[in-house]
mmCIF file of C-alpha atoms in Angstrom:
data_model
loop_
_atom_site.group_PDB
_atom_site.id
_atom_site.type_symbol
_atom_site.label_atom_id
_atom_site.label_comp_id
_atom_site.label_asym_id
_atom_site.label_seq_id
_atom_site.Cartn_x
_atom_site.Cartn_y
_atom_site.Cartn_z
ATOM 1 C CA MET A 174 -38.225 -9.527 -70.317
ATOM 2 C CA SER A 175 -36.762 -6.179 -69.591
ATOM 3 C CA ILE A 176 -36.571 -3.201 -71.619
ATOM 4 C CA GLU A 177 -32.757 -3.196 -71.516
ATOM 5 C CA THR A 178 -33.023 -7.394 -73.269
ATOM 6 C CA LEU A 179 -35.569 -5.711 -75.454
ATOM 7 C CA VAL A 180 -33.054 -2.941 -76.438
ATOM 8 C CA GLN A 181 -30.375 -5.539 -77.171
ATOM 9 C CA GLN A 182 -32.587 -7.724 -79.487
ATOM 10 C CA ALA A 183 -33.880 -4.169 -81.572
ATOM 11 C CA ASN A 184 -29.696 -3.998 -81.555
ATOM 12 C CA LEU A 185 -29.166 -7.112 -83.380
ATOM 13 C CA SER A 186 -28.048 -7.729 -86.592
ATOM 14 C CA SER A 187 -30.622 -8.312 -89.125
ATOM 15 C CA THR A 188 -32.323 -11.338 -90.779
ATOM 16 C CA ALA A 189 -32.386 -11.382 -95.044
ATOM 17 C CA PHE A 190 -34.904 -9.744 -96.463
ATOM 18 C CA ASN A 191 -35.388 -10.694 -100.279
ATOM 19 C CA LYS A 192 -38.433 -8.584 -101.774
ATOM 20 C CA GLU A 193 -38.486 -10.588 -105.138
ATOM 21 C CA ASN A 194 -39.096 -13.827 -103.091
ATOM 22 C CA PHE A 195 -41.865 -12.713 -101.129
ATOM 23 C CA ASP A 196 -43.601 -10.609 -104.237
ATOM 24 C CA GLU A 197 -43.198 -14.158 -106.439
ATOM 25 C CA VAL A 198 -45.980 -15.765 -103.281
ATOM 26 C CA VAL A 199 -47.625 -13.216 -101.964
ATOM 27 C CA MET A 200 -50.664 -11.529 -103.445
ATOM 28 C CA SER A 201 -50.429 -7.976 -104.430
ATOM 29 C CA THR A 202 -53.113 -6.570 -102.963
ATOM 30 C CA TYR A 203 -51.191 -4.127 -100.834
ATOM 31 C CA GLY A 204 -49.187 -0.699 -102.573
ATOM 32 C CA ARG A 205 -46.729 -2.203 -99.998
ATOM 33 C CA PHE A 206 -43.544 0.748 -99.975
ATOM 34 C CA PRO A 207 -40.260 -0.813 -100.489
ATOM 35 C CA ILE A 208 -39.179 -1.042 -96.725
ATOM 36 C CA ALA A 209 -39.301 -4.483 -93.994
ATOM 37 C CA LEU A 210 -39.874 -4.000 -90.830
ATOM 38 C CA GLU A 211 -39.221 -7.003 -88.827
ATOM 39 C CA LYS A 212 -38.082 -5.298 -84.773
ATOM 40 C CA GLY A 213 -40.288 -2.663 -82.949
ATOM 41 C CA LEU A 214 -39.761 -1.233 -79.665
ATOM 42 C CA GLY A 215 -42.091 1.384 -78.359
ATOM 43 C CA CYS A 216 -42.434 4.010 -81.028
ATOM 44 C CA ARG A 217 -39.717 2.615 -82.843
ATOM 45 C CA LEU A 218 -39.511 -0.141 -85.508
ATOM 46 C CA TRP A 219 -36.126 -0.611 -87.174
ATOM 47 C CA ASP A 220 -36.245 -2.868 -90.521
ATOM 48 C CA THR A 221 -34.485 -5.376 -92.139
ATOM 49 C CA GLU A 222 -31.481 -3.236 -93.302
ATOM 50 C CA GLY A 223 -30.566 -2.402 -89.778
ATOM 51 C CA LYS A 224 -32.671 1.581 -90.671
ATOM 52 C CA GLU A 225 -34.574 3.354 -87.369
ATOM 53 C CA TYR A 226 -37.770 4.634 -87.749
ATOM 54 C CA LEU A 227 -39.940 6.974 -85.984
ATOM 55 C CA ASP A 228 -43.620 5.187 -85.628
ATOM 56 C CA PHE A 229 -46.551 7.681 -86.591
ATOM 57 C CA VAL A 230 -48.364 4.892 -88.099
ATOM 58 C CA ALA A 231 -48.850 2.614 -85.128
ATOM 59 C CA GLY A 232 -50.023 -0.160 -87.779
ATOM 60 C CA ILE A 233 -52.809 2.286 -88.694
ATOM 61 C CA ALA A 234 -53.484 3.204 -86.333
ATOM 62 C CA THR A 235 -54.161 -0.109 -83.709
ATOM 63 C CA CYS A 236 -50.761 -0.422 -81.888
ATOM 64 C CA THR A 237 -51.886 1.103 -78.728
ATOM 65 C CA LEU A 238 -49.376 0.716 -76.418
ATOM 66 C CA GLY A 239 -46.568 0.393 -79.348
ATOM 67 C CA HIS A 240 -44.675 -2.389 -79.797
ATOM 68 C CA ALA A 241 -42.957 -5.044 -77.228
ATOM 69 C CA HIS A 242 -44.968 -3.500 -74.220
ATOM 70 C CA PRO A 243 -44.166 -5.528 -71.529
ATOM 71 C CA LYS A 244 -47.726 -5.578 -70.530
ATOM 72 C CA ILE A 245 -48.896 -7.068 -73.396
ATOM 73 C CA ILE A 246 -45.616 -9.630 -73.424
ATOM 74 C CA GLU A 247 -46.648 -10.309 -70.234
ATOM 75 C CA ALA A 248 -50.193 -11.422 -70.951
ATOM 76 C CA VAL A 249 -49.030 -13.019 -74.089
ATOM 77 C CA THR A 250 -46.491 -15.258 -72.131
ATOM 78 C CA GLN A 251 -49.398 -16.361 -69.709
ATOM 79 C CA GLN A 252 -52.439 -16.812 -71.695
ATOM 80 C CA ILE A 253 -50.050 -18.737 -74.409
ATOM 81 C CA GLN A 254 -48.899 -21.075 -71.942
ATOM 82 C CA LYS A 255 -52.360 -21.306 -70.883
ATOM 83 C CA ILE A 256 -55.364 -21.558 -73.417
ATOM 84 C CA GLN A 257 -55.570 -20.214 -76.910
ATOM 85 C CA HIS A 258 -58.042 -20.681 -78.018
ATOM 86 C CA VAL A 259 -61.636 -22.761 -78.003
ATOM 87 C CA SER A 260 -65.305 -22.676 -78.976
ATOM 88 C CA ASN A 261 -67.875 -20.080 -78.392
ATOM 89 C CA LEU A 262 -69.518 -23.338 -77.873
ATOM 90 C CA TYR A 263 -68.816 -22.710 -74.236
ATOM 91 C CA TYR A 264 -67.666 -20.313 -72.257
ATOM 92 C CA ILE A 265 -64.840 -18.117 -71.980
ATOM 93 C CA PRO A 266 -63.946 -16.304 -68.885
ATOM 94 C CA GLU A 267 -61.835 -14.220 -70.790
ATOM 95 C CA GLN A 268 -64.267 -12.890 -73.122
ATOM 96 C CA GLY A 269 -66.259 -12.098 -69.842
ATOM 97 C CA GLU A 270 -64.300 -10.107 -68.708
ATOM 98 C CA LEU A 271 -62.635 -8.166 -71.143
ATOM 99 C CA ALA A 272 -67.281 -7.443 -72.200
ATOM 100 C CA ARG A 273 -67.337 -6.882 -68.473
ATOM 101 C CA TRP A 274 -64.678 -4.176 -68.719
ATOM 102 C CA ILE A 275 -66.718 -2.968 -72.180
ATOM 103 C CA VAL A 276 -69.710 -3.130 -70.648
ATOM 104 C CA ASP A 277 -68.382 -1.170 -67.779
ATOM 105 C CA ASN A 278 -66.503 2.078 -69.266
ATOM 106 C CA SER A 279 -69.046 2.367 -72.103
ATOM 107 C CA CYS A 280 -72.385 3.070 -72.825
ATOM 108 C CA ALA A 281 -73.050 -0.221 -73.679
ATOM 109 C CA ASP A 282 -74.714 -3.415 -72.215
ATOM 110 C CA LYS A 283 -73.965 -6.341 -74.331
ATOM 111 C CA VAL A 284 -70.603 -6.772 -76.756
ATOM 112 C CA PHE A 285 -69.827 -9.178 -79.902
ATOM 113 C CA PHE A 286 -66.341 -10.204 -80.049
ATOM 114 C CA CYS A 287 -64.873 -11.204 -83.668
ATOM 115 C CA ASN A 288 -62.228 -10.749 -85.611
ATOM 116 C CA SER A 289 -61.989 -6.948 -87.290
ATOM 117 C CA GLY A 290 -63.255 -3.873 -87.838
ATOM 118 C CA ALA A 291 -65.543 -5.330 -91.149
ATOM 119 C CA GLU A 292 -66.408 -8.026 -89.257
ATOM 120 C CA ALA A 293 -67.556 -6.298 -86.296
ATOM 121 C CA ASN A 294 -68.744 -3.850 -89.033
ATOM 122 C CA GLU A 295 -70.853 -7.010 -90.828
ATOM 123 C CA ALA A 296 -72.306 -7.460 -87.372
ATOM 124 C CA ALA A 297 -73.976 -4.572 -86.804
ATOM 125 C CA ILE A 298 -75.029 -4.051 -90.371
ATOM 126 C CA LYS A 299 -76.635 -7.329 -89.781
ATOM 127 C CA LEU A 300 -78.207 -6.585 -86.395
ATOM 128 C CA ALA A 301 -79.724 -3.778 -88.104
ATOM 129 C CA ARG A 302 -81.339 -5.314 -90.790
ATOM 130 C CA LYS A 303 -83.115 -7.758 -88.210
ATOM 131 C CA TYR A 304 -83.959 -4.854 -86.008
ATOM 132 C CA ALA A 305 -85.742 -3.083 -89.191
ATOM 133 C CA HIS A 306 -87.145 -5.976 -90.020
ATOM 134 C CA THR A 307 -88.700 -7.399 -86.384
ATOM 135 C CA VAL A 308 -89.600 -3.791 -84.861
ATOM 136 C CA LEU A 309 -89.275 -1.520 -87.132
ATOM 137 C CA ASP A 310 -92.126 -3.757 -89.582
ATOM 138 C CA ILE A 311 -89.224 -2.438 -92.418
ATOM 139 C CA ASP A 312 -89.782 -4.812 -95.190
ATOM 140 C CA ASN A 313 -86.723 -3.172 -97.594
ATOM 141 C CA PRO A 314 -84.337 -1.392 -94.707
ATOM 142 C CA ILE A 315 -81.892 1.201 -96.127
ATOM 143 C CA ILE A 316 -78.912 1.663 -94.048
ATOM 144 C CA LEU A 317 -77.738 5.394 -94.626
ATOM 145 C CA THR A 318 -73.520 5.949 -94.794
ATOM 146 C CA ALA A 319 -72.171 9.005 -95.062
ATOM 147 C CA ASN A 320 -69.813 9.718 -98.813
ATOM 148 C CA ALA A 321 -66.265 9.990 -97.810
ATOM 149 C CA SER A 322 -66.550 6.800 -95.076
ATOM 150 C CA PHE A 323 -65.036 3.907 -94.807
ATOM 151 C CA HIS A 324 -66.408 0.427 -93.080
ATOM 152 C CA GLY A 325 -64.720 -1.961 -94.299
ATOM 153 C CA ARG A 326 -63.448 -4.693 -97.560
ATOM 154 C CA THR A 327 -66.095 -7.327 -97.620
ATOM 155 C CA LEU A 328 -68.840 -6.984 -100.047
ATOM 156 C CA ALA A 329 -71.287 -5.271 -97.194
ATOM 157 C CA THR A 330 -69.119 -2.912 -95.955
ATOM 158 C CA ILE A 331 -67.448 -1.975 -99.656
ATOM 159 C CA THR A 332 -71.122 -1.271 -99.894
ATOM 160 C CA ALA A 333 -71.941 0.778 -96.476
ATOM 161 C CA THR A 334 -68.033 2.741 -97.429
ATOM 162 C CA GLY A 335 -69.182 5.333 -99.595
ATOM 163 C CA GLN A 336 -66.514 5.549 -101.602
ATOM 164 C CA PRO A 337 -66.451 4.174 -105.331
ATOM 165 C CA LYS A 338 -63.075 3.741 -105.501
ATOM 166 C CA TYR A 339 -63.023 1.245 -103.163
ATOM 167 C CA GLN A 340 -66.456 -0.187 -105.083
ATOM 168 C CA LYS A 341 -65.218 -0.566 -108.716
ATOM 169 C CA ASN A 342 -65.341 -3.847 -110.530
ATOM 170 C CA PHE A 343 -66.952 -5.624 -107.272
ATOM 171 C CA ASN A 344 -70.597 -5.166 -108.543
ATOM 172 C CA PRO A 345 -73.122 -6.138 -108.054
ATOM 173 C CA LEU A 346 -73.024 -4.582 -104.523
ATOM 174 C CA VAL A 347 -74.962 -5.378 -101.734
ATOM 175 C CA PRO A 348 -78.632 -3.990 -101.922
ATOM 176 C CA GLY A 349 -79.641 -1.403 -98.767
ATOM 177 C CA PHE A 350 -77.372 1.049 -98.328
ATOM 178 C CA ASN A 351 -77.650 4.926 -99.283
ATOM 179 C CA TYR A 352 -75.038 8.331 -99.398
ATOM 180 C CA VAL A 353 -75.491 11.179 -97.646
ATOM 181 C CA PRO A 354 -72.846 14.096 -96.631
ATOM 182 C CA TYR A 355 -71.182 14.057 -93.841
ATOM 183 C CA ASN A 356 -71.772 16.938 -90.914
ATOM 184 C CA ASP A 357 -75.373 18.095 -93.205
ATOM 185 C CA ILE A 358 -78.163 17.215 -91.314
ATOM 186 C CA ASP A 359 -80.698 18.603 -94.323
ATOM 187 C CA ALA A 360 -79.675 15.257 -96.728
ATOM 188 C CA VAL A 361 -80.672 12.941 -93.609
ATOM 189 C CA GLU A 362 -83.463 14.728 -92.939
ATOM 190 C CA ALA A 363 -84.103 14.637 -96.897
ATOM 191 C CA ALA A 364 -83.185 11.211 -97.430
ATOM 192 C CA ILE A 365 -85.669 9.283 -94.557
ATOM 193 C CA GLY A 366 -88.625 11.623 -96.449
ATOM 194 C CA GLU A 367 -87.738 9.891 -99.890
ATOM 195 C CA LEU A 368 -87.698 7.369 -98.004
ATOM 196 C CA ASP A 369 -90.698 6.851 -96.748
ATOM 197 C CA GLU A 370 -92.749 5.866 -99.147
ATOM 198 C CA GLY A 371 -93.772 2.158 -99.862
ATOM 199 C CA ASN A 372 -91.398 -0.675 -98.880
ATOM 200 C CA TYR A 373 -88.480 0.848 -98.153
ATOM 201 C CA ALA A 374 -87.872 3.021 -95.198
ATOM 202 C CA VAL A 375 -84.030 3.857 -93.126
ATOM 203 C CA GLY A 376 -83.746 1.655 -90.492
ATOM 204 C CA ALA A 377 -80.557 2.574 -89.676
ATOM 205 C CA ILE A 378 -78.264 5.287 -89.629
ATOM 206 C CA MET A 379 -73.916 4.051 -89.880
ATOM 207 C CA LEU A 380 -71.077 6.447 -89.119
ATOM 208 C CA GLU A 381 -67.969 7.501 -87.998
ATOM 209 C CA PRO A 382 -67.901 10.197 -85.235
ATOM 210 C CA LEU A 383 -64.857 10.895 -86.730
ATOM 211 C CA GLN A 384 -64.243 10.192 -90.955
ATOM 212 C CA GLY A 385 -60.303 8.289 -90.832
ATOM 213 C CA GLU A 386 -59.959 7.006 -94.365
ATOM 214 C CA GLY A 387 -61.969 9.495 -95.644
ATOM 215 C CA GLY A 388 -59.452 12.501 -94.261
ATOM 216 C CA ILE A 389 -59.602 13.014 -90.255
ATOM 217 C CA ARG A 390 -62.910 14.723 -90.479
ATOM 218 C CA PRO A 391 -64.390 15.398 -87.304
ATOM 219 C CA GLY A 392 -67.906 14.907 -86.501
ATOM 220 C CA ASP A 393 -69.743 18.288 -86.247
ATOM 221 C CA VAL A 394 -71.138 18.200 -82.534
ATOM 222 C CA LYS A 395 -74.589 20.121 -83.521
ATOM 223 C CA TYR A 396 -74.945 17.581 -86.381
ATOM 224 C CA PHE A 397 -74.388 14.300 -84.133
ATOM 225 C CA GLN A 398 -77.026 15.730 -81.251
ATOM 226 C CA LYS A 399 -79.724 16.283 -84.091
ATOM 227 C CA LEU A 400 -79.117 12.990 -85.875
ATOM 228 C CA ARG A 401 -79.477 11.446 -81.886
ATOM 229 C CA SER A 402 -82.841 12.915 -82.072
ATOM 230 C CA ILE A 403 -84.648 12.474 -84.522
ATOM 231 C CA CYS A 404 -83.209 8.368 -84.538
ATOM 232 C CA ASP A 405 -84.949 9.246 -81.489
ATOM 233 C CA GLU A 406 -88.005 10.383 -82.688
ATOM 234 C CA THR A 407 -88.214 7.889 -85.345
ATOM 235 C CA GLY A 408 -86.933 4.523 -83.781
ATOM 236 C CA ILE A 409 -83.868 4.230 -86.547
ATOM 237 C CA LEU A 410 -80.575 3.196 -85.673
ATOM 238 C CA LEU A 411 -77.858 4.578 -84.939
ATOM 239 C CA ILE A 412 -74.781 3.309 -85.131
ATOM 240 C CA PHE A 413 -71.094 4.266 -84.682
ATOM 241 C CA ASP A 414 -67.846 2.623 -86.757
ATOM 242 C CA GLU A 415 -64.998 3.659 -84.249
ATOM 243 C CA VAL A 416 -62.472 1.147 -85.448
ATOM 244 C CA GLN A 417 -59.792 3.907 -85.603
ATOM 245 C CA VAL A 418 -61.306 6.398 -83.707
ATOM 246 C CA GLY A 419 -62.255 3.982 -80.642
ATOM 247 C CA MET A 420 -60.401 3.028 -77.666
ATOM 248 C CA GLY A 421 -58.649 6.437 -76.332
ATOM 249 C CA ARG A 422 -57.354 7.304 -79.986
ATOM 250 C CA SER A 423 -59.745 10.201 -79.867
ATOM 251 C CA GLY A 424 -58.881 11.580 -76.057
ATOM 252 C CA LYS A 425 -61.194 10.164 -74.899
ATOM 253 C CA LEU A 426 -61.815 6.472 -74.704
ATOM 254 C CA TRP A 427 -64.858 6.782 -76.887
ATOM 255 C CA GLY A 428 -65.604 8.895 -80.044
ATOM 256 C CA TYR A 429 -68.608 9.351 -78.817
ATOM 257 C CA GLU A 430 -67.963 10.819 -76.098
ATOM 258 C CA ASN A 431 -66.536 13.759 -78.005
ATOM 259 C CA LEU A 432 -70.209 14.440 -79.253
ATOM 260 C CA GLY A 433 -72.142 14.832 -76.513
ATOM 261 C CA ILE A 434 -74.428 11.115 -77.410
ATOM 262 C CA GLU A 435 -75.152 7.563 -77.126
ATOM 263 C CA PRO A 436 -75.322 4.981 -80.123
ATOM 264 C CA ASP A 437 -76.995 2.574 -80.073
ATOM 265 C CA VAL A 438 -74.281 0.018 -81.246
ATOM 266 C CA PHE A 439 -70.564 0.498 -81.912
ATOM 267 C CA THR A 440 -67.754 -1.238 -83.044
ATOM 268 C CA SER A 441 -64.397 -1.249 -82.276
ATOM 269 C CA ALA A 442 -61.199 -3.174 -83.380
ATOM 270 C CA LYS A 443 -57.740 -2.007 -84.143
ATOM 271 C CA GLY A 444 -56.619 -0.446 -80.657
ATOM 272 C CA LEU A 445 -58.711 -2.833 -78.586
ATOM 273 C CA GLY A 446 -56.381 -5.453 -79.257
ATOM 274 C CA GLY A 447 -53.058 -3.826 -79.362
ATOM 275 C CA GLY A 448 -52.127 -5.408 -82.213
ATOM 276 C CA VAL A 449 -53.248 -8.771 -81.063
ATOM 277 C CA PRO A 450 -55.803 -9.513 -84.000
ATOM 278 C CA ILE A 451 -59.929 -8.572 -82.747
ATOM 279 C CA GLY A 452 -63.489 -6.813 -83.262
ATOM 280 C CA ALA A 453 -66.113 -5.957 -81.571
ATOM 281 C CA MET A 454 -69.678 -4.927 -81.730
ATOM 282 C CA MET A 455 -71.561 -3.200 -78.540
ATOM 283 C CA THR A 456 -74.648 -2.885 -78.079
ATOM 284 C CA LYS A 457 -78.064 -1.006 -76.097
ATOM 285 C CA LYS A 458 -80.805 -3.729 -74.939
ATOM 286 C CA PHE A 459 -82.969 -2.053 -76.132
ATOM 287 C CA CYS A 460 -81.755 -3.624 -79.634
ATOM 288 C CA ASN A 461 -80.223 -6.874 -79.099
ATOM 289 C CA VAL A 462 -82.157 -9.128 -80.819
ATOM 290 C CA LEU A 463 -79.747 -11.843 -82.529
ATOM 291 C CA GLN A 464 -80.540 -14.801 -81.035
ATOM 292 C CA ALA A 465 -78.193 -18.132 -80.996
ATOM 293 C CA GLY A 466 -77.675 -19.859 -84.513
ATOM 294 C CA GLU A 467 -77.498 -15.595 -86.152
ATOM 295 C CA HIS A 468 -74.374 -14.594 -86.348
ATOM 296 C CA ALA A 469 -71.028 -16.524 -84.999
ATOM 297 C CA SER A 470 -67.360 -16.230 -85.524
ATOM 298 C CA THR A 471 -64.646 -19.065 -85.183
ATOM 299 C CA PHE A 472 -62.214 -17.012 -83.280
ATOM 300 C CA GLY A 473 -64.266 -14.303 -82.546
ATOM 301 C CA GLY A 474 -63.478 -14.060 -78.060
ATOM 302 C CA ASN A 475 -61.437 -16.475 -78.263
ATOM 303 C CA PRO A 476 -59.110 -16.841 -74.927
ATOM 304 C CA PHE A 477 -55.935 -15.315 -75.997
ATOM 305 C CA ALA A 478 -56.947 -12.482 -78.047
ATOM 306 C CA CYS A 479 -59.229 -11.576 -75.081
ATOM 307 C CA ALA A 480 -56.405 -11.590 -72.917
ATOM 308 C CA VAL A 481 -54.431 -9.241 -74.084
ATOM 309 C CA ALA A 482 -57.050 -6.919 -74.977
ATOM 310 C CA THR A 483 -57.791 -7.159 -71.336
ATOM 311 C CA THR A 484 -54.737 -6.421 -70.808
ATOM 312 C CA VAL A 485 -54.986 -3.011 -72.588
ATOM 313 C CA CYS A 486 -57.595 -2.129 -71.604
ATOM 314 C CA HIS A 487 -56.762 -1.937 -67.848
ATOM 315 C CA THR A 488 -53.257 -0.634 -68.779
ATOM 316 C CA LEU A 489 -55.046 2.894 -70.248
ATOM 317 C CA GLU A 490 -56.461 2.981 -67.190
ATOM 318 C CA LYS A 491 -53.949 2.340 -64.510
ATOM 319 C CA GLU A 492 -51.163 4.126 -66.206
ATOM 320 C CA ASN A 493 -52.904 7.514 -67.085
ATOM 321 C CA ILE A 494 -52.464 6.979 -70.556
ATOM 322 C CA LEU A 495 -55.288 9.168 -72.447
ATOM 323 C CA GLN A 496 -53.957 12.203 -70.604
ATOM 324 C CA ASN A 497 -50.948 11.434 -72.312
ATOM 325 C CA VAL A 498 -53.118 11.060 -75.698
ATOM 326 C CA CYS A 499 -54.899 15.025 -75.388
ATOM 327 C CA ASN A 500 -51.414 16.183 -73.733
ATOM 328 C CA ARG A 501 -49.849 14.702 -77.453
ATOM 329 C CA GLY A 502 -52.134 15.512 -79.364
ATOM 330 C CA GLU A 503 -51.781 19.308 -78.669
ATOM 331 C CA GLN A 504 -49.001 19.254 -79.255
ATOM 332 C CA LEU A 505 -48.476 17.285 -82.670
ATOM 333 C CA ARG A 506 -51.329 19.946 -83.396
ATOM 334 C CA GLU A 507 -49.875 23.227 -82.346
ATOM 335 C CA GLY A 508 -46.405 22.060 -83.758
ATOM 336 C CA LEU A 509 -48.321 20.852 -87.020
ATOM 337 C CA ARG A 510 -49.893 24.225 -87.666
ATOM 338 C CA ASN A 511 -47.234 26.441 -87.119
ATOM 339 C CA ILE A 512 -45.667 24.237 -89.586
ATOM 340 C CA ALA A 513 -48.308 25.392 -91.458
ATOM 341 C CA SER A 514 -47.617 28.732 -91.092
ATOM 342 C CA LYS A 515 -44.935 28.852 -92.418
ATOM 343 C CA TYR A 516 -45.432 26.849 -95.408
ATOM 344 C CA PRO A 517 -49.039 28.307 -96.627
ATOM 345 C CA GLN A 518 -48.597 27.299 -100.051
ATOM 346 C CA HIS A 519 -48.832 23.732 -99.434
ATOM 347 C CA ILE A 520 -50.683 22.842 -96.296
ATOM 348 C CA ALA A 521 -54.483 24.165 -96.504
ATOM 349 C CA GLU A 522 -55.675 22.985 -93.046
ATOM 350 C CA VAL A 523 -54.504 20.964 -89.428
ATOM 351 C CA ARG A 524 -57.806 19.007 -87.803
ATOM 352 C CA GLY A 525 -58.033 15.878 -86.005
ATOM 353 C CA TRP A 526 -58.587 14.681 -82.164
ATOM 354 C CA GLY A 527 -56.005 13.505 -79.749
ATOM 355 C CA LEU A 528 -53.832 11.265 -81.686
ATOM 356 C CA ILE A 529 -55.562 10.734 -84.887
ATOM 357 C CA ASN A 530 -54.641 14.063 -86.910
ATOM 358 C CA GLY A 531 -53.960 15.049 -90.448
ATOM 359 C CA MET A 532 -52.155 17.442 -92.363
ATOM 360 C CA GLU A 533 -54.187 18.002 -95.498
ATOM 361 C CA LEU A 534 -52.646 19.374 -98.559
ATOM 362 C CA GLN A 535 -53.643 22.232 -100.683
ATOM 363 C CA ALA A 536 -56.138 21.875 -103.461
ATOM 364 C CA ASP A 537 -54.700 22.611 -106.142
ATOM 365 C CA ILE A 538 -50.768 22.056 -105.923
ATOM 366 C CA GLU A 539 -49.402 18.780 -107.428
ATOM 367 C CA LEU A 540 -48.118 17.364 -104.141
ATOM 368 C CA ASN A 541 -50.075 14.800 -102.478
ATOM 369 C CA ALA A 542 -49.898 13.239 -99.570
ATOM 370 C CA ILE A 543 -47.987 10.016 -100.335
ATOM 371 C CA ASP A 544 -44.922 12.658 -100.901
ATOM 372 C CA VAL A 545 -44.894 14.015 -98.004
ATOM 373 C CA VAL A 546 -45.265 9.943 -97.014
ATOM 374 C CA LYS A 547 -42.191 9.024 -99.076
ATOM 375 C CA ALA A 548 -39.946 11.830 -98.255
ATOM 376 C CA ALA A 549 -40.669 11.065 -94.439
ATOM 377 C CA MET A 550 -40.123 7.507 -94.698
ATOM 378 C CA LYS A 551 -36.153 8.270 -95.722
ATOM 379 C CA GLU A 552 -35.916 10.662 -93.256
ATOM 380 C CA GLY A 553 -36.576 8.037 -90.443
ATOM 381 C CA LEU A 554 -40.645 8.390 -89.769
ATOM 382 C CA LEU A 555 -43.663 7.303 -90.491
ATOM 383 C CA LEU A 556 -46.500 8.073 -91.418
ATOM 384 C CA VAL A 557 -49.678 7.611 -93.776
ATOM 385 C CA PRO A 558 -52.171 8.427 -96.392
ATOM 386 C CA ALA A 559 -55.642 8.821 -95.633
ATOM 387 C CA GLY A 560 -57.098 9.645 -99.007
ATOM 388 C CA THR A 561 -55.237 11.584 -101.634
ATOM 389 C CA LYS A 562 -54.057 15.125 -100.067
ATOM 390 C CA VAL A 563 -53.983 14.119 -96.817
ATOM 391 C CA VAL A 564 -51.229 12.995 -94.264
ATOM 392 C CA ARG A 565 -52.956 11.249 -91.342
ATOM 393 C CA PHE A 566 -50.923 11.154 -87.674
ATOM 394 C CA VAL A 567 -51.876 7.752 -85.618
ATOM 395 C CA PRO A 568 -48.898 7.359 -83.441
ATOM 396 C CA PRO A 569 -49.341 5.212 -80.602
ATOM 397 C CA LEU A 570 -50.943 6.183 -77.538
ATOM 398 C CA ILE A 571 -47.569 6.132 -75.736
ATOM 399 C CA VAL A 572 -45.781 8.783 -77.859
ATOM 400 C CA THR A 573 -43.485 10.806 -75.417
ATOM 401 C CA GLU A 574 -42.944 14.369 -76.210
ATOM 402 C CA ALA A 575 -39.426 14.029 -77.753
ATOM 403 C CA GLU A 576 -41.241 11.787 -80.122
ATOM 404 C CA VAL A 577 -43.164 14.437 -80.472
ATOM 405 C CA ASN A 578 -40.722 17.250 -81.432
ATOM 406 C CA THR A 579 -38.706 14.772 -83.797
ATOM 407 C CA ALA A 580 -41.891 13.756 -85.494
ATOM 408 C CA LEU A 581 -42.321 17.851 -85.839
ATOM 409 C CA GLN A 582 -38.880 18.921 -87.201
ATOM 410 C CA ILE A 583 -39.155 15.586 -89.988
ATOM 411 C CA VAL A 584 -41.570 16.886 -90.960
ATOM 412 C CA ASP A 585 -40.619 20.831 -90.934
ATOM 413 C CA LYS A 586 -37.456 19.781 -92.849
ATOM 414 C CA VAL A 587 -39.336 17.099 -95.602
ATOM 415 C CA MET A 588 -42.021 20.664 -96.104
ATOM 416 C CA GLY A 589 -39.566 22.738 -96.378
ATOM 417 C CA GLN A 590 -37.687 20.188 -99.569
ATOM 418 C CA MET A 591 -41.342 20.282 -101.420
ATOM 419 C CA LYS A 592 -42.109 21.855 -104.281
ATOM 420 C CA GLY A 593 -45.421 22.222 -106.090
#
C-alpha cells in the first residue's frame, strides 16, 4: 500500500462513535480522555471527528515506527496470509529469527517470549526466585526494587512496583519484595546487610535503567556501576526492566548501554513489536535456570508477533533510526529547556534520554501534568503524564525535525496560557 493511499484513507470521512455505548459495555479501568482515535499515519493521528493530532505518546512508548509504517504493513500482510499462531510445543522459525537478532544485538544468550511487559517481568521474577533457591541456596529470597518504580499490573509486578497507589486495595500482596530509593547505593548496601541473617537474603535487584512512570528519572552511571560490582561480588542477580526505555528509545538500542554495564537479565515489550503485542525476557547463560514445564505462554512468540517484531528490529538498523532518536531527542530537550527558561514559575526541570523525556512542573504550584496534557490536546498535540508533576514526551522514533518544532511551538503556547 502506497503512502498516497494511506493519506487518502486518513482523509476519509470518520465513522460515528458513541461514548455512552462504549462506557455501557467496557469496564472503566482507565481514565480516558474524551477523544476516540481511529486512523494514523507516521506521527499523526485522527479522531472520529476528523481532528488531526501530533502523536507524542506513541501508545505510551510503543509505536516505534509510528502508525501505518509500510514495512509493518508488509510484514503483517505477508505473515497473516502464511500462518498466525501455533503452539510452542513445536519449533517456530519466526521466533528463532527474532531471538537470534536480539542475542546478536545485546548481551543476552537466551530469550523467552510472552505478550507484554508485565508478563516479561513476571518471568524474570520467577527466574530470580528459582536461581536464588537452586544456585544461591536462599530459603526465602528477597528481590529489591526501587521506590517510584513501575513493573506492571499483575499481583507480583504491582508488588515489585514501589508505588503504594498501584497496590491499594489489592492486598495481600506477593511476599518477597523490599524497596530502596532510586540512585542511592548506600540504601542498597544497607538493605542487603539487614537481610544477611536468618533465612531471608537478597537474591536479585530489579530496576529500570531510567524510571518511566516514576517521572522520567535517568539512572546515575556511578550508582549502576557500583551496583554491578556488588552483584558480581555477592552473586545477586541484576535485572533490568527495559520495557519502556529499550528498543532504541534511549538513543541506544538498550537502556543499559547508557550506563556502561550489562545486566544478567533484562526485559522488553512495548517498542519491540511496534504496536503488536509481544514481550520478552533475556538472560545470560549462567542464570538460564528455567526448564521445560516451569514457565510458558500460549501466545508468546507466535509467528505473527515475531514476524512483525523482527521487521521492527531490522528497520531500526536499516533506516539508521537510532541516529534520528539522538538528534531529535537533543532538539526536543533543548527546545523544552528554552521553554522552561521562559516559564520558570511553572517548569522546574527537563530531563531524559533520546526520545523519552520529561518536563517536571514546579512542586509548589497547583498546576499538574494532566492540566498541561489536556491543554496540549486541545491544540492538537498528544502528551501523557508520568506521575502528578511530570509531562512525558515519547513520540515515535521516526519523528521529524519539523514535527518536534511543531510540538515545541504548541507546548510554548500552552505554558504561556497556564496559571498557578
